[in-house]
PDB file of C-alpha atoms in Angstrom:
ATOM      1  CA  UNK A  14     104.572 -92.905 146.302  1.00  0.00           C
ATOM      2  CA  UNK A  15     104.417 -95.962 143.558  1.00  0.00           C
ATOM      3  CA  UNK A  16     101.548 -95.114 141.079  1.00  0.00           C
ATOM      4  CA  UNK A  17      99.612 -98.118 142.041  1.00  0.00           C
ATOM      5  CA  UNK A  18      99.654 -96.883 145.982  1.00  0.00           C
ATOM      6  CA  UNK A  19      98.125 -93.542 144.512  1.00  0.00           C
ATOM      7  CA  UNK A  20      95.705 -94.704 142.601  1.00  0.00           C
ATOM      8  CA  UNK A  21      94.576 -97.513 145.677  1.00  0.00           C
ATOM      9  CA  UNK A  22      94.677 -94.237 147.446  1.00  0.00           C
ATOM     10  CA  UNK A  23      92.747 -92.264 145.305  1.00  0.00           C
ATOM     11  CA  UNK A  24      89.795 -95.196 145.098  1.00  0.00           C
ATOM     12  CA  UNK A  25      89.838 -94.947 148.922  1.00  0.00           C
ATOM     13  CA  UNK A  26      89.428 -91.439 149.445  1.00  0.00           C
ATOM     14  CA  UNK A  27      86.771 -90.974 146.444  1.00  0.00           C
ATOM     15  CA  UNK A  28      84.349 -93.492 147.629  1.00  0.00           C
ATOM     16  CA  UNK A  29      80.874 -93.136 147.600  1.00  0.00           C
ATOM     17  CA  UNK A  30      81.884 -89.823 145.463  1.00  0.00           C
ATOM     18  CA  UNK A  31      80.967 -89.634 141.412  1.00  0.00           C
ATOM     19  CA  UNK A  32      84.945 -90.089 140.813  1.00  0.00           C
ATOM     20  CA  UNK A  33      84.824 -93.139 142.710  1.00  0.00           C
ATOM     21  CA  UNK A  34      84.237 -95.070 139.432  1.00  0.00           C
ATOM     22  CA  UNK A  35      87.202 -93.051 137.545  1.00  0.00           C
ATOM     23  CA  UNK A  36      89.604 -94.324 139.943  1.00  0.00           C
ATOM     24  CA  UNK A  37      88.240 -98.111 139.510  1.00  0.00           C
ATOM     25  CA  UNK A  38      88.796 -97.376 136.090  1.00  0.00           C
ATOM     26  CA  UNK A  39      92.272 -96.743 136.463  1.00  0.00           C
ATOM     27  CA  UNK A  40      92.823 -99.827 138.693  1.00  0.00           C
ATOM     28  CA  UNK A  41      91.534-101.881 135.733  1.00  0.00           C
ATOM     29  CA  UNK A  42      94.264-100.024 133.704  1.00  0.00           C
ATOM     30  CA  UNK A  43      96.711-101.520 135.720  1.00  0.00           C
ATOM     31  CA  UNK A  44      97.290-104.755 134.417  1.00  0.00           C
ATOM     32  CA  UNK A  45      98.171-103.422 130.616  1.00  0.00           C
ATOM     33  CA  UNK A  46     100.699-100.878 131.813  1.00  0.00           C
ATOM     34  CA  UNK A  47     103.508-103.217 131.813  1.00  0.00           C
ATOM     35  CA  UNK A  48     103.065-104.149 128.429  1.00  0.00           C
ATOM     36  CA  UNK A  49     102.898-100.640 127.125  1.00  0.00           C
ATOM     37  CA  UNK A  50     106.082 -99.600 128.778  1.00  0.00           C
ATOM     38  CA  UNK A  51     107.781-102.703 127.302  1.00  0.00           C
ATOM     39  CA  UNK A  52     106.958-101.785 124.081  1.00  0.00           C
ATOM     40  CA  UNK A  53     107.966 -98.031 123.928  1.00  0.00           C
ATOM     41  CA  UNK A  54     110.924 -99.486 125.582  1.00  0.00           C
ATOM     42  CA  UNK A  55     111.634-101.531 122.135  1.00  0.00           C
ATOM     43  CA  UNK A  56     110.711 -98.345 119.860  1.00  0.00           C
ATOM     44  CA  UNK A  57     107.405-100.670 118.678  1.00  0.00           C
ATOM     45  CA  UNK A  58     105.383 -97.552 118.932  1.00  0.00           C
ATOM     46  CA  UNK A  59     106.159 -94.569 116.586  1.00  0.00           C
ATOM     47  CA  UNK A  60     106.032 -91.298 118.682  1.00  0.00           C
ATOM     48  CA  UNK A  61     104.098 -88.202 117.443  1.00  0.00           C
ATOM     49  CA  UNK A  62     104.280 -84.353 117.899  1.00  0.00           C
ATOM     50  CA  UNK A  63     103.052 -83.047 121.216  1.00  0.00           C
ATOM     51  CA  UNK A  64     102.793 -79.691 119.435  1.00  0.00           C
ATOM     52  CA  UNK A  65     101.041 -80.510 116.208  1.00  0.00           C
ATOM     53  CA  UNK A  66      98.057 -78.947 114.864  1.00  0.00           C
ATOM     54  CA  UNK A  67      97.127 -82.435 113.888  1.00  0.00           C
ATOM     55  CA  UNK A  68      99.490 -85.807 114.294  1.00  0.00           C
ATOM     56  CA  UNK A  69      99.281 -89.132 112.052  1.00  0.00           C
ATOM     57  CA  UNK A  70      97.474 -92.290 113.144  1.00  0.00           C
ATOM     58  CA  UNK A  71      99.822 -95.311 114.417  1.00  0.00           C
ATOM     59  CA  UNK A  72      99.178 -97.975 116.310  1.00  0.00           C
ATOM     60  CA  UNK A  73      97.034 -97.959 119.234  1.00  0.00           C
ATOM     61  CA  UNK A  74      98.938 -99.050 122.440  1.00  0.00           C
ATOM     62  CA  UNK A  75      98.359-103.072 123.311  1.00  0.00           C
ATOM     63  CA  UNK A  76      95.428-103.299 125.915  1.00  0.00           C
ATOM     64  CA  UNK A  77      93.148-100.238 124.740  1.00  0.00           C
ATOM     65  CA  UNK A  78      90.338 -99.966 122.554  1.00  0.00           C
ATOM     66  CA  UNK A  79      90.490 -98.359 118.534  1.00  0.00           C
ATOM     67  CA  UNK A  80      87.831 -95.370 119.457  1.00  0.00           C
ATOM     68  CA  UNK A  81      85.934 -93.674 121.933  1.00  0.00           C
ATOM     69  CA  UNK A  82      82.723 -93.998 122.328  1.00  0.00           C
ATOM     70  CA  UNK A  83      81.729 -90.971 120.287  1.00  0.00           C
ATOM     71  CA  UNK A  84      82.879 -92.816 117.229  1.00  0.00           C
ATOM     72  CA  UNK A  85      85.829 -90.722 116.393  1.00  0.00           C
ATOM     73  CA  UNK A  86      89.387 -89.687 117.794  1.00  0.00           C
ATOM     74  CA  UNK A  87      89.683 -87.488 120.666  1.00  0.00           C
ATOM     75  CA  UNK A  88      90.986 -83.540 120.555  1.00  0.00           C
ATOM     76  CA  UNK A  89      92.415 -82.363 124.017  1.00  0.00           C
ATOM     77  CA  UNK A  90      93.344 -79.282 125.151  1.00  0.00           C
ATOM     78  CA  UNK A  91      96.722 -79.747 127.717  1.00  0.00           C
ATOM     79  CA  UNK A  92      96.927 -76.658 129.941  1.00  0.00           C
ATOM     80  CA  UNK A  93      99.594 -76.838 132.008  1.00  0.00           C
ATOM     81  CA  UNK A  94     103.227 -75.249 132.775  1.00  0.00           C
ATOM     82  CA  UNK A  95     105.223 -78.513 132.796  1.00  0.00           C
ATOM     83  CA  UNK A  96     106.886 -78.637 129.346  1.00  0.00           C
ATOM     84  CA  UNK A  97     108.240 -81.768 129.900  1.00  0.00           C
ATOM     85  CA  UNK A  98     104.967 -83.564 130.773  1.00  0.00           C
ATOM     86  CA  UNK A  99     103.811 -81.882 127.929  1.00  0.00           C
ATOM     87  CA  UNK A 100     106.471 -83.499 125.799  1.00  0.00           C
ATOM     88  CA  UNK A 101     105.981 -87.065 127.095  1.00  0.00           C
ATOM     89  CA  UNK A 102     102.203 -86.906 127.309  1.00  0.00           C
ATOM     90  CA  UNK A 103     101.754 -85.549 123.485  1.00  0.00           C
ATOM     91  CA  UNK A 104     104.304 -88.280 122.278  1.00  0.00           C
ATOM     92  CA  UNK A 105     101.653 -91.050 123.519  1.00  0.00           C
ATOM     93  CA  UNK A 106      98.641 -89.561 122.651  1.00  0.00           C
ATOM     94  CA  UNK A 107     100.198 -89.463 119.246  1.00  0.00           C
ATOM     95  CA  UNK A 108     100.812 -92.772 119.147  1.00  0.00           C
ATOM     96  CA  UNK A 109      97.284 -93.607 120.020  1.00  0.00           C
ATOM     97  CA  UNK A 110      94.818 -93.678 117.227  1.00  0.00           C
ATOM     98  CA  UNK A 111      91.657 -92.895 119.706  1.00  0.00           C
ATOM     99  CA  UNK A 112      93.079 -89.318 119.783  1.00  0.00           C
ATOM    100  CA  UNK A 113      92.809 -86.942 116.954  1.00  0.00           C
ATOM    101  CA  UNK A 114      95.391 -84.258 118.563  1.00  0.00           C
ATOM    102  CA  UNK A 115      96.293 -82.379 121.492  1.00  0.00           C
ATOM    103  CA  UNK A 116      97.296 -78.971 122.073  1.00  0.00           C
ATOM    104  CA  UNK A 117      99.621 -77.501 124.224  1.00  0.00           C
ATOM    105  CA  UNK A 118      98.908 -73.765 126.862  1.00  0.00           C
ATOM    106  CA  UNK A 119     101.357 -73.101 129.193  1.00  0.00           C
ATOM    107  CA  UNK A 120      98.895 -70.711 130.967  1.00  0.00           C
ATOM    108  CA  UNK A 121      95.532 -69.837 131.687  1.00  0.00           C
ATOM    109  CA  UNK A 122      95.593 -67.107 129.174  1.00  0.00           C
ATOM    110  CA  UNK A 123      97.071 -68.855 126.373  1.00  0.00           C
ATOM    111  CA  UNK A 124      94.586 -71.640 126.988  1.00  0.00           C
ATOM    112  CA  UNK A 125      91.311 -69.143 126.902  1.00  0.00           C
ATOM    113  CA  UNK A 126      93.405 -67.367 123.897  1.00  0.00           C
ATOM    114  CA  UNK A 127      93.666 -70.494 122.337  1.00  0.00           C
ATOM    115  CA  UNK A 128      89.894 -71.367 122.588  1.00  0.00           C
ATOM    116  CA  UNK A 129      88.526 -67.727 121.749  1.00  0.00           C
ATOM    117  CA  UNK A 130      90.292 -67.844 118.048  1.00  0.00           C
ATOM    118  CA  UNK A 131      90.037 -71.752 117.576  1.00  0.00           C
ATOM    119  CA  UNK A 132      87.466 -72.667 114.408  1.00  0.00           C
ATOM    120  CA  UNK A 133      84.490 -75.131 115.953  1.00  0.00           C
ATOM    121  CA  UNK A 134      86.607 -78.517 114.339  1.00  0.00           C
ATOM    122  CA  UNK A 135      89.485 -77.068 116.475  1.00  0.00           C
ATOM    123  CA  UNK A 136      87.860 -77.026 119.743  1.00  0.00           C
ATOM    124  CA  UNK A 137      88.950 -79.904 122.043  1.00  0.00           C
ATOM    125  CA  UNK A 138      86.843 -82.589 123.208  1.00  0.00           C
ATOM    126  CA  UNK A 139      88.468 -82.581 126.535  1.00  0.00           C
ATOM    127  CA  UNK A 140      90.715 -80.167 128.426  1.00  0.00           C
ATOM    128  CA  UNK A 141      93.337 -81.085 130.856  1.00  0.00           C
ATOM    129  CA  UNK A 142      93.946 -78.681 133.828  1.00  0.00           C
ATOM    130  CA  UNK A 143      96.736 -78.317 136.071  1.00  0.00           C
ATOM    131  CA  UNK A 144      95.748 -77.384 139.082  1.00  0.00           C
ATOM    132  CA  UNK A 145      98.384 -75.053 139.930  1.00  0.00           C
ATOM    133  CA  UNK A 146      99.158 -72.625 136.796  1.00  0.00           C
ATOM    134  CA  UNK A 147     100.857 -69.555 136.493  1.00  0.00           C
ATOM    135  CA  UNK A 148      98.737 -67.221 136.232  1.00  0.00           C
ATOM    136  CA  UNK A 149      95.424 -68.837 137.610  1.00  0.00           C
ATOM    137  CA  UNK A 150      93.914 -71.275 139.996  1.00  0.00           C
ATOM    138  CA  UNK A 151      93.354 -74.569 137.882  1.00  0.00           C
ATOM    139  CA  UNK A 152      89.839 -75.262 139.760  1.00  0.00           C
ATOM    140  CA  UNK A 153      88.704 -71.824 139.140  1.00  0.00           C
ATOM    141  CA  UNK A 154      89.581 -72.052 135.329  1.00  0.00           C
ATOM    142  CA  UNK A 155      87.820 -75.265 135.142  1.00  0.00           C
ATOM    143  CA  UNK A 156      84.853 -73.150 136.412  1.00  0.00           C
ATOM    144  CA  UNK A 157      85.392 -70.853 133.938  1.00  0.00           C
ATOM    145  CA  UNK A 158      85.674 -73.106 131.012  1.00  0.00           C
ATOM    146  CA  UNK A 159      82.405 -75.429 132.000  1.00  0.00           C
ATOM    147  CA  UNK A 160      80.334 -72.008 131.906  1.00  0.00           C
ATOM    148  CA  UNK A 161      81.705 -70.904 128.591  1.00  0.00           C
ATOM    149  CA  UNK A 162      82.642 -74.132 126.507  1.00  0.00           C
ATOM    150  CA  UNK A 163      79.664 -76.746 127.974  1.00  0.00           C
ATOM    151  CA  UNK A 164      79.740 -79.070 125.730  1.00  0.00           C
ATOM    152  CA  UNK A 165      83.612 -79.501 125.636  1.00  0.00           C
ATOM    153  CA  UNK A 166      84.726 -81.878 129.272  1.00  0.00           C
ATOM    154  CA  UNK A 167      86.770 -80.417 131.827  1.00  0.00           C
ATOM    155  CA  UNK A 168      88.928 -82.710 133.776  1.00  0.00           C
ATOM    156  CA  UNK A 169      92.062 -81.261 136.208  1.00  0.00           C
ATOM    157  CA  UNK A 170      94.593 -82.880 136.716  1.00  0.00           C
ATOM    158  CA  UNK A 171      97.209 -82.721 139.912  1.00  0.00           C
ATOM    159  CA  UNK A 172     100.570 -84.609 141.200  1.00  0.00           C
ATOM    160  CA  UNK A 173      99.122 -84.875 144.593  1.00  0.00           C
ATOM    161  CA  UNK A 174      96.002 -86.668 146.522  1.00  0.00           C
ATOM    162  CA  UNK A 175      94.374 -85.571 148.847  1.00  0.00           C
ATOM    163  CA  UNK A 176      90.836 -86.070 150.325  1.00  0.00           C
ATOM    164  CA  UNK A 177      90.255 -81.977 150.324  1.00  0.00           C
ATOM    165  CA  UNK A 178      91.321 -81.848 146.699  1.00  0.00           C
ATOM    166  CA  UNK A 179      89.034 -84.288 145.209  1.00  0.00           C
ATOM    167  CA  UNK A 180      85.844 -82.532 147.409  1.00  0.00           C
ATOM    168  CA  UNK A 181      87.180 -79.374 145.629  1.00  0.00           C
ATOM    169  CA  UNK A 182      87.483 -80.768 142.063  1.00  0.00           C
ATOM    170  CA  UNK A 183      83.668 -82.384 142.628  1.00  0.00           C
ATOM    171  CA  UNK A 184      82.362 -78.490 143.653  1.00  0.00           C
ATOM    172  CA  UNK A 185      84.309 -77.417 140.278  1.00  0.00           C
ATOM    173  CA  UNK A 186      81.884 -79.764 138.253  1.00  0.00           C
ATOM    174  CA  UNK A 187      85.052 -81.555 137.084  1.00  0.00           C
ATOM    175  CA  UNK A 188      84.288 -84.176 134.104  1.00  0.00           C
ATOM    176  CA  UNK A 189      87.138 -85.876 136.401  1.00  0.00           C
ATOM    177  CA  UNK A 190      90.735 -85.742 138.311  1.00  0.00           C
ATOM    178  CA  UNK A 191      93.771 -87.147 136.456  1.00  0.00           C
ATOM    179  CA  UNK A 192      97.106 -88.205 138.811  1.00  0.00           C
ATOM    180  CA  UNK A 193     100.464 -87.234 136.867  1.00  0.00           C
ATOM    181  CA  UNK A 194     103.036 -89.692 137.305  1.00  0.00           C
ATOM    182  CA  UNK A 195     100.808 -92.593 136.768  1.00  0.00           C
ATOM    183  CA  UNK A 196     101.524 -94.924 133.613  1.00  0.00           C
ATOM    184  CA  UNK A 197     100.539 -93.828 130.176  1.00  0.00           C
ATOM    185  CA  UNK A 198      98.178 -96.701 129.388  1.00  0.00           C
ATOM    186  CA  UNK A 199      95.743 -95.238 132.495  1.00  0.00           C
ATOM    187  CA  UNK A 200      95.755 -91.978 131.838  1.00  0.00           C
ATOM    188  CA  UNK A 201      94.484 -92.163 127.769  1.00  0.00           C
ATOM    189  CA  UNK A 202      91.889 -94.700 129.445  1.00  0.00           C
ATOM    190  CA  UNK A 203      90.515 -92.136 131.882  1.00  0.00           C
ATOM    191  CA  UNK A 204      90.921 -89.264 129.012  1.00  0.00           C
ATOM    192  CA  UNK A 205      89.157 -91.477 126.733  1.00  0.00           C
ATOM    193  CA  UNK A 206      86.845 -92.130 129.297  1.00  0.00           C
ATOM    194  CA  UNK A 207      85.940 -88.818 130.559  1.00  0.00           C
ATOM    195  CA  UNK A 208      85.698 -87.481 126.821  1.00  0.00           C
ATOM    196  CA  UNK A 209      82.843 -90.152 125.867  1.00  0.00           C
ATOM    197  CA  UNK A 210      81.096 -89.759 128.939  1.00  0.00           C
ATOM    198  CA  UNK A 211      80.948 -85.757 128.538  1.00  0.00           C
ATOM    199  CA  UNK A 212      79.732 -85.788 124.693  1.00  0.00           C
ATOM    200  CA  UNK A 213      77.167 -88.677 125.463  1.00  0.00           C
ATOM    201  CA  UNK A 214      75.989 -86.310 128.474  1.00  0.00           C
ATOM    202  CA  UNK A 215      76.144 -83.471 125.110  1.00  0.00           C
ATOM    203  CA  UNK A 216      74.223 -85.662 122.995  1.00  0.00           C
ATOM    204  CA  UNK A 217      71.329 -86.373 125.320  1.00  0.00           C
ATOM    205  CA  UNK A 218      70.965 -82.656 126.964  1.00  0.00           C
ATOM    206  CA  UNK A 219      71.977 -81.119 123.539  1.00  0.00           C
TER     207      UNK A 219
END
């Protein structure tokens, strides 16, 4: 199905839900996508490391803002199996100045290793979970991580749509549900997105 159908989709089936507006968000996102993929078409945007500790500012893709909202660029946490969506997604987030860096677990238990040894500038802002891992059910991790890290926004992430899905990623307490195979320029929006609405929810609770 086109990523525009999916997302339509999406807005459909989470109306009148709290991830009704993240899918309205990524409608918006829409209109810049073409213009992204033109330009990492033309090598215009300089690629980072998916794997990096760290990766070097460049220019932010046309159509998005410098910064999130919490004033500074944006650590994630990618757990998921899918090396090659690892790959592609860690080359645009380092081309993206909003983003500080984003690390990579392959599994459940490299992602809680990860977090248990990780100094407090290390841990991520946001963490991206595939629903389907290994080793663990994505929506029960997501569980897991809200109770332990509470401060830090838990989003999952899936390559399907479904009506029962999104009722199960609302009971998780999701920050919010990411489609894979959509177009890079939406999904840093929604990550940028979820990430300032979790540390202003931080901020005011904290």
């Amino acid at each position: 199905m086109p990523m525009r159908l999916r997302i339509d989709a999406g807005c459909r089936l989470a109306a009148d839900t709290p991830l009704a507006s993240l899918f309205l968000s990524l409608q918006d996102s829409m209109r810049e996508v073409q213009q992204l993929v033109d330009t990492m078409q033309k090598g215009e945007v300089e690629a980072g490391s998916a794997d990096a500790a760290s990766v070097s500012p460049a220019s932010s893709p046309p159509g998005v803002s410098p910064l999130v909202s919490t004033g500074r660029p944006v650590h994630v946490l990618l757990v998921d199996d899918n090396e090659l969506l690892s790959e592609a997604l860690g080359e645009y987030i380092g081309a993206d100045t909003r983003f500080a860096r984003m690390l990579h677990a392959s599994s459940a238990a490299s992602a809680r290793r990860m977090l248990e040894t990780s100094t407090p500038d290390l841990i991520p802002d946001l963490i991206v979970v595939d629903v389907n891992l290994p080793d663990a059910d994505g929506l029960v991790l997501c569980r897991e991580l809200r109770s332990r890290y509470p401060s830090v926004g838990v989003a999952v992430m899936s390559g399907m749509v479904d009506s029962g899905l999104l009722t199960e990623v609302h009971a998780s307490g999701a920050a919010g549900f990411l489609a894979k195979g959509g177009e890079p320029a939406a999904l840093l929006n929604a990550m940028v997105q979820l990430a300032g609405s979790t540390s202003a929810r931080s901020s005011t609770h904290g």
